[in-house]
Amino acid sequence: MLNEILGAVALGLMWTLMTYGVYISYRVLDVADLTVEGSITMGAAISAAGIVAGIPPLVTLLFSVLGGMTAGMVTGILHTTLKIPALLSSILTMIALWSVNLHIMGKANVSLLKQPTVFDALLKLHLPKNLAVICIALLFVAGAFLILYWFFGTEIGCAIRATGNNERMARAQGINTDRMKILGLVIGNGFVALAGGLIAQSQSFADIQMGTGSIVIGLASLIIGEVLFGKKTFFNSLISLCLGSITYRVIIMLVLKLGMPANDLKLFTAITVALALALPTIKAKVNAKKTAKGGVTNA
Amino acid sequence: MLKVENARIVFHPGTVNETEALRGISLHLAPGEFVTVIGGNGAGKSTLLNCVSGAYFLTSGKILIDGQDVTNVPEFKRAKYLGRVFQDPMMGTAGNMWIEENLALAFRRGQKRGLKWGITNEEREMFREQLAQFDLGLEGRLSTKVKLLSGGQRQALTLLMATLVKPKLLLLDEHTAALDPKTAKKVLELSEQIIERDHLTTLMVTHNMRDAIKYGNRLIMLHNGEIAVDVSGEEKKNLTVESLIEKFSEASGSDEVSDKLAL
């Protein structure tokens, strides 16, 4: 059981990077970006193909990030310069990435068994696999945390936030909103691809299917994090996203242990997210009914 | 300061919805002029402001701000010359960001944004002082999200943002229309104070004749996308609602001044 919890924490930490990416598009820019489903696989594909080709594992992750950023840029340009609605732009990139990722890997999956990974340094110290992944993933999450916390406090970071919050106001303050949207999508997908690369290295393979449904997992982690751990400040949000990702993985581990068939996992996640997203509306409706009833009794 | 030359704009050209919202308007504003713009629904008041700000591009004609031809300059680039306050109090500020963050965004209007901190401590002090002058109790709430403010407070904040960096031209688009009468009066007086203090060249759209007469040193009235009345100086000072309606009927050749206008 302990080992399974450690496994869930390790997975949750790696997926935190993905959740950060989703947060940038979904919360900061206010765009549902499906590019991530392709860019997480792209990150995995680039890293795996790179390692097989003999490139140092850490360096492959850098290429993963660059790949993800490019994918984000394509979506951004489709949306801003070519005026295609954001959701559709991201779907187009996501579909296109399927083929691109197959080209990168040369086949539907690449095994990394007996290949070097970024976790080797700790594994050589005879640390259990899950602990090694936790340590390394924690380093990446800490780095991502610091970068995001700094970046969204800078002039450009503030301009991106303003663009997502009120585009007209942003333009009136001289902000090139198109460029800010592209930049946000570039950064977000960079983080997502980094997550993909790390995940591939930890599970020792990259698979063309691995991105399917990842946006929903990202959203589930984000919402669980915000609801359970708060979103008062940006600092608070970043911590919550990490804890939310871990909580999501622990929940999944537990329901599987309780006997839910693995095939139902995506249905379960989708229903959870749908409920969480609908919660404000349901609450408002219930409240409205209560007030209406109250009004009648008062009269 | 502002030169609009023969400005025409046609919406939905070639469709059944084709409308010519501006029909060859020419308007010159001298530096420091405070012009109120009035007209009925669909007269072209907001369209005129939106063309000057770059939200819409002209079908034909020219717009110059301080000698620079901005006819085809995109909205975000034109922003460096302009301070803007919108009709909707939600429109001029970023509700999810703090008061000081909104001010810091406005303080960087027209400058290149880089990787320096989005707000500095000296700026915070300066914002606090500026807000204190407004007497709205906002100076102690710099790290409050703007969406928690009232409509009047948001408009006052937007006004400060619009004038924090002295604009070449201040555009007020019915900026008190969504406020209750008392707050509207306060925001209007605040606007006048700032305009006089900084000698700002201003275009203020309003649908209230009394306000249009009371404020500013020149008044133009639009009708069907054209300027029907343009008065300034002594003549403007002596205007009354009745004489304005009379002028309008003369100029437009119609008696049907809508009742809405007279309100």
XYZ file of C-alpha atoms in Angstrom:
562
model
C 0.000 0.000 0.000
C 2.777 2.420 0.938
C 4.473 1.753 -2.337
C 1.236 2.389 -4.183
C 0.787 5.712 -2.405
C 4.353 6.650 -3.292
C 3.610 5.690 -6.881
C 0.541 7.939 -6.883
C 2.536 10.829 -5.398
C 5.271 10.381 -7.984
C 2.751 10.395 -10.802
C 0.939 13.368 -9.265
C 4.159 15.375 -9.091
C 4.995 14.739 -12.735
C 1.440 15.598 -13.756
C 1.700 18.840 -11.771
C 3.742 20.209 -14.671
C 0.873 19.296 -16.990
C -1.612 20.921 -14.604
C 0.485 24.105 -14.614
C 0.225 24.142 -18.391
C -3.542 23.662 -18.278
C -3.805 26.376 -15.636
C -2.075 28.898 -17.911
C -4.487 28.323 -20.782
C -7.669 27.584 -18.843
C -7.382 30.022 -15.934
C -4.937 32.725 -16.975
C -5.881 33.027 -20.655
C -9.445 31.749 -20.237
C -9.127 29.403 -23.222
C -9.856 25.657 -23.303
C -6.674 24.454 -25.010
C -6.866 20.902 -26.338
C -3.387 21.199 -27.856
C -2.140 19.714 -24.596
C -3.445 16.262 -25.569
C -1.010 16.309 -28.451
C 1.820 18.184 -26.811
C 2.062 15.852 -23.796
C 2.511 12.942 -26.218
C 4.905 15.051 -28.244
C 7.037 15.656 -25.166
C 7.093 11.913 -24.486
C 7.810 11.058 -28.118
C 10.676 13.537 -28.446
C 12.274 12.459 -25.192
C 11.962 8.732 -25.971
C 13.168 9.040 -29.538
C 16.009 11.263 -28.346
C 17.166 8.816 -25.675
C 17.057 5.925 -28.139
C 19.165 8.040 -30.480
C 21.739 8.452 -27.736
C 21.006 12.010 -26.599
C 21.429 12.525 -22.803
C 18.016 12.150 -21.083
C 18.083 15.621 -19.545
C 18.845 17.214 -22.903
C 15.950 15.347 -24.529
C 13.627 17.057 -22.044
C 14.825 20.413 -23.301
C 13.847 19.355 -26.815
C 10.497 18.147 -25.465
C 9.836 21.612 -24.066
C 10.781 23.241 -27.360
C 8.483 20.841 -29.219
C 5.569 21.623 -26.907
C 6.199 25.347 -27.265
C 6.097 25.051 -31.043
C 2.772 23.226 -30.822
C 1.413 26.003 -28.601
C 2.639 28.587 -31.061
C 0.826 26.881 -33.948
C -2.437 26.932 -31.986
C -1.819 30.555 -31.021
C -1.213 31.655 -34.591
C -4.242 29.731 -35.889
C -6.341 31.469 -33.259
C -5.016 35.031 -33.394
C -3.541 35.694 -36.815
C -5.957 33.451 -38.696
C -8.949 34.150 -36.415
C -10.015 30.512 -35.990
C -11.908 30.040 -32.698
C -9.531 29.011 -29.896
C -11.069 25.619 -29.177
C -11.095 24.648 -32.846
C -7.524 25.876 -33.354
C -6.348 23.678 -30.523
C -8.262 20.660 -31.850
C -6.633 21.140 -35.246
C -3.161 21.222 -33.706
C -3.981 18.241 -31.521
C -5.062 16.147 -34.528
C -2.061 17.253 -36.564
C 0.259 16.316 -33.705
C -0.951 12.722 -33.849
C 0.790 12.316 -37.200
C 3.747 14.420 -36.159
C 4.247 12.288 -33.052
C 4.105 9.062 -35.100
C 6.804 10.511 -37.327
C 8.947 11.425 -34.335
C 8.723 7.940 -32.851
C 8.620 6.085 -36.171
C 6.033 3.716 -34.680
C 3.141 3.756 -32.211
C 5.346 3.245 -29.154
C 8.971 3.375 -28.143
C 10.356 1.337 -25.257
C 12.973 2.851 -22.953
C 13.798 -0.371 -21.085
C 17.531 -0.583 -20.382
C 17.911 2.984 -21.670
C 19.293 5.814 -19.512
C 16.797 8.210 -17.884
C 17.024 11.290 -15.669
C 16.212 9.043 -12.709
C 19.386 6.938 -13.082
C 21.523 9.047 -10.762
C 19.244 8.243 -7.815
C 18.525 4.665 -8.863
C 22.266 4.001 -8.741
C 22.121 4.945 -5.048
C 19.696 2.001 -4.662
C 16.782 4.304 -3.959
C 13.415 2.629 -4.693
C 12.057 3.618 -8.105
C 9.084 5.586 -6.771
C 11.227 7.575 -4.345
C 13.715 8.374 -7.079
C 10.902 9.638 -9.313
C 9.464 11.701 -6.444
C 12.813 13.370 -5.762
C 13.534 14.236 -9.384
C 9.947 15.277 -10.134
C 9.978 17.479 -7.054
C 13.034 19.286 -8.415
C 11.239 19.940 -11.702
C 8.057 21.089 -9.974
C 10.038 23.414 -7.703
C 11.787 24.862 -10.748
C 8.490 25.301 -12.587
C 6.957 26.898 -9.506
C 9.749 29.454 -9.233
C 9.682 30.255 -12.956
C 5.906 30.734 -13.014
C 5.834 32.738 -9.814
C 8.500 35.052 -11.160
C 7.212 35.265 -14.718
C 3.616 36.179 -13.928
C 4.887 38.993 -11.719
C 6.847 40.592 -14.556
C 5.522 43.237 -16.934
C 4.935 40.682 -19.686
C 3.400 38.210 -17.229
C 0.988 40.880 -15.977
C 0.128 41.748 -19.571
C -0.764 38.093 -20.259
C -2.957 37.996 -17.169
C -4.704 41.216 -18.179
C -5.292 39.813 -21.674
C -6.981 36.723 -20.254
C -9.010 38.776 -17.818
C -10.238 41.636 -20.041
C -9.009 41.819 -23.591
C -10.442 45.232 -24.419
C -8.918 46.764 -21.330
C -5.593 45.168 -22.185
C -5.622 46.659 -25.668
C -6.588 50.051 -24.272
C -3.437 49.835 -22.123
C -1.343 49.253 -25.223
C -0.963 45.489 -24.849
C -0.608 43.429 -28.011
C -3.239 40.904 -26.967
C -2.664 38.551 -29.907
C 0.994 38.232 -29.023
C 0.186 37.669 -25.350
C -2.235 34.858 -26.200
C 0.368 33.155 -28.377
C 2.979 33.554 -25.654
C 0.655 32.077 -23.017
C -0.096 29.050 -25.178
C 3.619 28.616 -25.950
C 4.572 28.591 -22.264
C 1.660 26.387 -21.229
C 2.391 23.739 -23.820
C 6.082 23.861 -22.952
C 5.230 22.731 -19.428
C 2.833 20.083 -20.719
C 5.466 18.602 -23.027
C 7.976 18.577 -20.165
C 5.491 16.529 -18.156
C 5.145 14.141 -21.114
C 8.894 13.661 -21.363
C 9.292 12.992 -17.654
C 6.357 10.579 -17.598
C 7.747 8.628 -20.560
C 11.115 8.304 -18.835
C 9.561 7.169 -15.548
C 7.281 4.565 -17.149
C 10.006 3.510 -19.619
C 7.970 3.973 -22.754
C 6.257 6.550 -24.915
C 2.962 5.707 -26.556
C 0.954 7.526 -29.212
C -2.204 7.084 -27.082
C -0.861 8.522 -23.870
C -2.296 12.009 -24.360
C -5.890 10.914 -24.850
C -8.023 12.395 -22.089
C -5.080 14.230 -20.531
C -6.873 17.597 -20.678
C -9.604 16.160 -18.462
C -7.032 14.852 -15.999
C -5.394 18.273 -15.975
C -8.736 19.983 -15.352
C -9.677 17.462 -12.663
C -6.388 18.111 -10.850
C -6.838 21.860 -11.213
C -10.367 21.895 -9.856
C -9.668 19.434 -7.036
C -6.676 21.563 -6.072
C -8.565 24.846 -6.121
C -11.562 23.500 -4.220
C -9.598 21.649 -1.538
C -6.553 23.868 -1.137
C -7.700 27.340 -2.176
C -6.841 29.912 -4.829
C -6.625 33.129 -2.861
C -3.308 34.267 -4.298
C -1.185 33.125 -7.207
C 1.251 31.541 -4.752
C -1.629 29.681 -3.145
C -2.923 28.539 -6.555
C 0.426 27.110 -7.639
C 0.671 25.049 -4.442
C -2.959 23.942 -4.776
C -2.395 22.739 -8.342
C 0.438 20.501 -7.172
C -1.558 19.123 -4.240
C -4.582 18.721 -6.517
C -2.595 16.625 -9.009
C -1.362 14.380 -6.235
C -4.815 14.083 -4.663
C -6.287 13.124 -8.033
C -3.744 10.306 -8.409
C -4.348 9.065 -4.880
C -8.115 9.050 -5.462
C -7.673 7.097 -8.701
C -5.378 4.634 -6.952
C -7.943 4.147 -4.192
C -10.972 3.630 -6.433
C -8.989 1.109 -8.473
C -8.066 -0.661 -5.275
C -11.701 -0.697 -4.233
C -12.396 -2.716 -7.350
C -13.421 -0.220 -10.043
C -12.444 -1.671 -13.447
C -9.601 0.299 -15.028
C -11.698 0.631 -18.183
C -14.117 2.891 -16.330
C -11.396 5.276 -15.235
C -11.971 7.888 -17.931
C -15.728 7.811 -17.423
C -15.163 8.324 -13.711
C -12.792 11.245 -14.295
C -15.090 12.882 -16.833
C -18.080 12.660 -14.501
C -16.019 14.099 -11.642
C -14.906 17.062 -13.736
C -18.393 17.647 -15.163
C -19.817 17.709 -11.639
C -17.111 20.035 -10.381
C -17.602 22.434 -13.304
C -21.387 22.345 -12.916
C -21.228 22.914 -9.178
C -21.496 26.740 -9.270
C -24.556 26.562 -11.563
C -26.224 23.901 -9.451
C -25.525 25.908 -6.298
C -26.982 29.069 -7.849
C -30.129 27.195 -8.940
C -30.622 25.687 -5.500
C -30.123 29.093 -3.883
C -32.540 30.751 -6.312
C -35.193 28.155 -5.451
C -34.631 28.692 -1.744
C -35.005 32.470 -2.137
C -38.116 32.054 -4.257
C -39.663 29.831 -1.633
C -38.615 32.192 1.111
C -40.261 35.054 -0.792
C -43.575 33.215 -0.940
C -43.619 32.462 2.789
C -42.750 36.046 3.612
C -45.625 37.313 1.505
C -4.423 67.517 -31.388
C -7.018 65.364 -33.109
C -7.845 65.646 -36.778
C -10.604 63.579 -38.296
C -10.862 64.126 -42.026
C -13.881 63.080 -44.032
C -14.331 59.933 -41.974
C -16.702 57.348 -43.410
C -17.434 53.920 -42.060
C -19.789 51.338 -43.523
C -20.767 48.282 -41.506
C -21.643 44.994 -43.251
C -21.051 46.362 -46.750
C -22.879 44.533 -49.508
C -25.435 42.906 -47.201
C -29.002 43.820 -46.293
C -27.634 45.101 -42.989
C -25.382 47.646 -44.685
C -25.310 50.836 -42.634
C -23.230 53.933 -43.060
C -22.572 54.912 -39.455
C -20.278 57.860 -40.202
C -20.958 59.865 -43.349
C -17.914 61.974 -43.947
C -17.234 63.566 -40.582
C -14.476 66.159 -40.312
C -13.443 67.374 -36.894
C -10.404 69.261 -35.610
C -9.615 69.478 -31.923
C -7.147 72.089 -30.719
C -4.887 71.154 -27.785
C -6.768 71.520 -24.513
C -10.178 71.548 -26.097
C -12.853 69.681 -24.116
C -15.572 68.640 -26.509
C -18.845 67.047 -25.520
C -20.513 64.877 -28.142
C -24.234 64.372 -28.117
C -26.762 62.700 -30.380
C -29.589 60.186 -30.443
C -29.298 56.428 -30.679
C -27.513 55.451 -33.850
C -26.239 58.980 -34.490
C -22.664 57.692 -34.559
C -21.287 58.992 -31.244
C -19.799 55.755 -30.019
C -18.766 54.768 -33.526
C -16.803 58.008 -33.820
C -14.968 57.281 -30.572
C -14.351 53.673 -31.542
C -12.847 54.824 -34.840
C -10.557 57.261 -33.069
C -9.472 54.570 -30.586
C -8.896 52.006 -33.325
C -11.570 49.502 -32.296
C -12.980 50.032 -35.818
C -11.118 51.041 -38.943
C -12.491 53.699 -41.289
C -13.894 52.723 -44.673
C -12.415 55.975 -45.990
C -11.000 59.172 -44.543
C -8.156 59.891 -42.173
C -7.454 60.186 -38.474
C -4.443 62.074 -37.111
C -3.465 62.326 -33.472
C -0.897 65.001 -32.652
C 0.131 65.089 -36.299
C 0.601 61.311 -36.571
C -1.515 59.533 -39.141
C -3.064 56.639 -37.188
C -5.781 55.720 -39.687
C -4.433 52.208 -40.099
C -2.596 51.814 -36.790
C -3.972 48.921 -34.697
C -5.812 49.677 -31.466
C -3.087 48.498 -29.092
C -0.453 50.704 -30.765
C -2.700 53.752 -30.774
C -3.284 53.244 -27.069
C -0.101 55.142 -26.235
C -1.769 58.395 -27.312
C -5.106 57.694 -25.682
C -6.765 57.499 -22.313
C -10.103 55.755 -22.426
C -13.051 55.274 -20.107
C -15.899 53.075 -21.304
C -19.623 53.053 -20.650
C -19.508 49.669 -18.941
C -17.631 49.967 -15.622
C -16.454 46.358 -16.102
C -14.789 47.234 -19.391
C -11.980 49.542 -18.337
C -10.369 47.415 -15.642
C -9.224 43.826 -15.142
C -11.587 42.598 -12.422
C -9.506 39.637 -11.293
C -6.403 41.761 -10.789
C -5.578 44.028 -7.886
C -6.086 47.794 -7.916
C -2.317 48.364 -7.928
C -1.838 45.828 -10.747
C -4.406 47.616 -12.870
C -2.692 50.937 -12.223
C 0.698 49.426 -13.011
C -0.640 48.157 -16.334
C -1.889 51.648 -17.130
C 1.379 53.215 -16.000
C 3.181 51.178 -18.700
C 0.872 52.239 -21.496
C 2.976 53.160 -24.510
C 6.145 51.635 -23.091
C 7.832 48.413 -24.030
C 7.023 45.656 -21.550
C 9.853 43.370 -20.544
C 10.878 41.018 -17.774
C 11.199 43.687 -15.096
C 8.788 43.438 -12.165
C 5.255 44.368 -13.144
C 5.069 46.865 -10.274
C 7.675 48.540 -8.090
C 7.530 49.915 -4.550
C 7.940 53.540 -5.674
C 4.988 53.066 -7.998
C 2.901 51.690 -5.150
C 3.588 54.860 -3.159
C 2.712 57.037 -6.132
C -0.538 55.130 -6.753
C -1.455 55.488 -3.099
C -1.006 59.265 -3.281
C -2.950 59.594 -6.494
C -5.824 57.482 -5.158
C -5.902 59.490 -1.940
C -6.670 62.631 -3.979
C -9.826 60.916 -5.239
C -11.196 60.634 -1.747
C -12.851 57.262 -2.363
C -11.043 55.360 0.370
C -9.212 53.251 -2.186
C -5.674 54.269 -1.161
C -5.705 51.694 1.633
C -6.956 48.908 -0.622
C -4.221 48.590 -3.240
C -4.270 44.801 -3.078
C -8.040 44.453 -3.444
C -9.386 42.755 -6.555
C -11.076 45.363 -8.710
C -14.182 43.231 -9.197
C -15.014 43.853 -5.539
C -15.385 47.615 -6.145
C -18.634 49.424 -6.902
C -19.377 50.702 -10.414
C -18.535 54.272 -9.412
C -15.255 53.254 -7.823
C -14.353 51.254 -10.908
C -15.085 54.213 -13.193
C -13.031 56.517 -10.975
C -10.182 54.004 -11.065
C -10.471 53.719 -14.848
C -10.345 57.513 -15.052
C -7.150 57.534 -13.012
C -5.729 54.783 -15.219
C -6.625 56.744 -18.338
C -4.825 59.855 -17.102
C -1.953 58.350 -15.080
C 0.246 58.745 -18.123
C -0.893 62.038 -19.627
C -2.726 61.070 -22.835
C -2.685 63.193 -25.991
C -6.404 62.630 -26.119
C -8.894 61.519 -23.489
C -11.912 59.543 -24.751
C -14.893 59.293 -22.421
C -17.612 57.097 -23.897
C -20.813 57.704 -21.899
C -18.700 56.856 -18.907
C -21.349 57.792 -16.355
C -24.374 56.313 -18.121
C -24.329 53.113 -16.073
C -24.052 54.898 -12.710
C -26.694 56.208 -10.342
C -27.255 59.997 -10.628
C -25.284 60.901 -7.507
C -22.266 58.779 -8.424
C -22.505 59.926 -12.026
C -22.246 63.545 -10.886
C -19.249 62.779 -8.727
C -17.412 60.952 -11.519
C -18.233 63.773 -13.973
C -16.883 66.402 -11.593
C -13.781 64.312 -11.043
C -13.344 64.058 -14.802
C -13.642 67.814 -15.210
C -11.126 68.420 -12.410
C -8.520 66.174 -13.992
C -9.130 67.547 -17.477
C -8.640 71.121 -16.232
C -5.639 70.243 -14.067
C -3.768 68.476 -16.885
C -5.182 70.555 -19.778
C -6.303 67.375 -21.502
C -7.757 67.393 -24.973
C -10.983 65.499 -24.474
C -13.857 63.964 -26.399
C -16.738 63.121 -24.084
C -19.770 61.307 -25.435
C -22.915 61.692 -23.412
C -26.621 61.192 -23.997
C -27.469 63.816 -21.427
C -28.038 67.283 -22.927
C -27.591 69.114 -19.649
C -24.219 67.465 -19.043
C -23.186 68.206 -22.614
C -24.017 71.866 -22.092
C -22.591 72.123 -18.591
C -19.204 70.526 -19.225
C -16.533 71.312 -21.785
C -15.814 74.318 -23.978
C -17.235 73.002 -27.232
C -20.256 70.893 -28.106
C -20.997 68.878 -31.201
C -24.224 67.127 -31.978
C -24.291 64.201 -34.331
C -27.222 63.164 -36.462
C -27.246 60.231 -38.860
C -23.478 60.001 -38.930
C -22.935 63.693 -39.621
C -22.168 66.706 -37.466
C -25.420 68.661 -37.171
C -24.385 71.264 -34.595
C -20.931 72.523 -33.575
C -20.761 75.351 -31.047
C -17.927 76.681 -28.930
C -16.740 79.712 -26.972
C -19.303 82.248 -25.776
C -22.038 80.616 -27.811
C -21.469 77.344 -25.999
C -21.528 79.068 -22.619
C -24.911 80.628 -23.367
C -26.495 77.412 -24.610
C -29.687 76.135 -23.073
C -31.478 72.879 -23.754
C -34.146 74.817 -25.694
C -31.703 76.758 -27.861
C -29.785 73.556 -28.564
C -32.936 71.768 -29.727
C -33.759 74.740 -31.916
C -30.290 74.729 -33.457
C -30.563 71.033 -34.074
C -33.914 71.307 -35.835
C -32.536 74.081 -38.033
C -29.430 72.157 -38.957
C -30.974 68.765 -39.540
C -34.147 70.067 -41.109
C -36.263 67.861 -38.910
C -38.422 68.587 -35.902
C -38.225 65.101 -34.594
C -35.682 65.657 -31.887
C -36.248 62.581 -29.848
C -37.547 63.058 -26.358
C -34.710 60.932 -25.140
C -32.275 63.656 -26.101
C -34.021 66.324 -24.129
C -33.756 64.359 -20.909
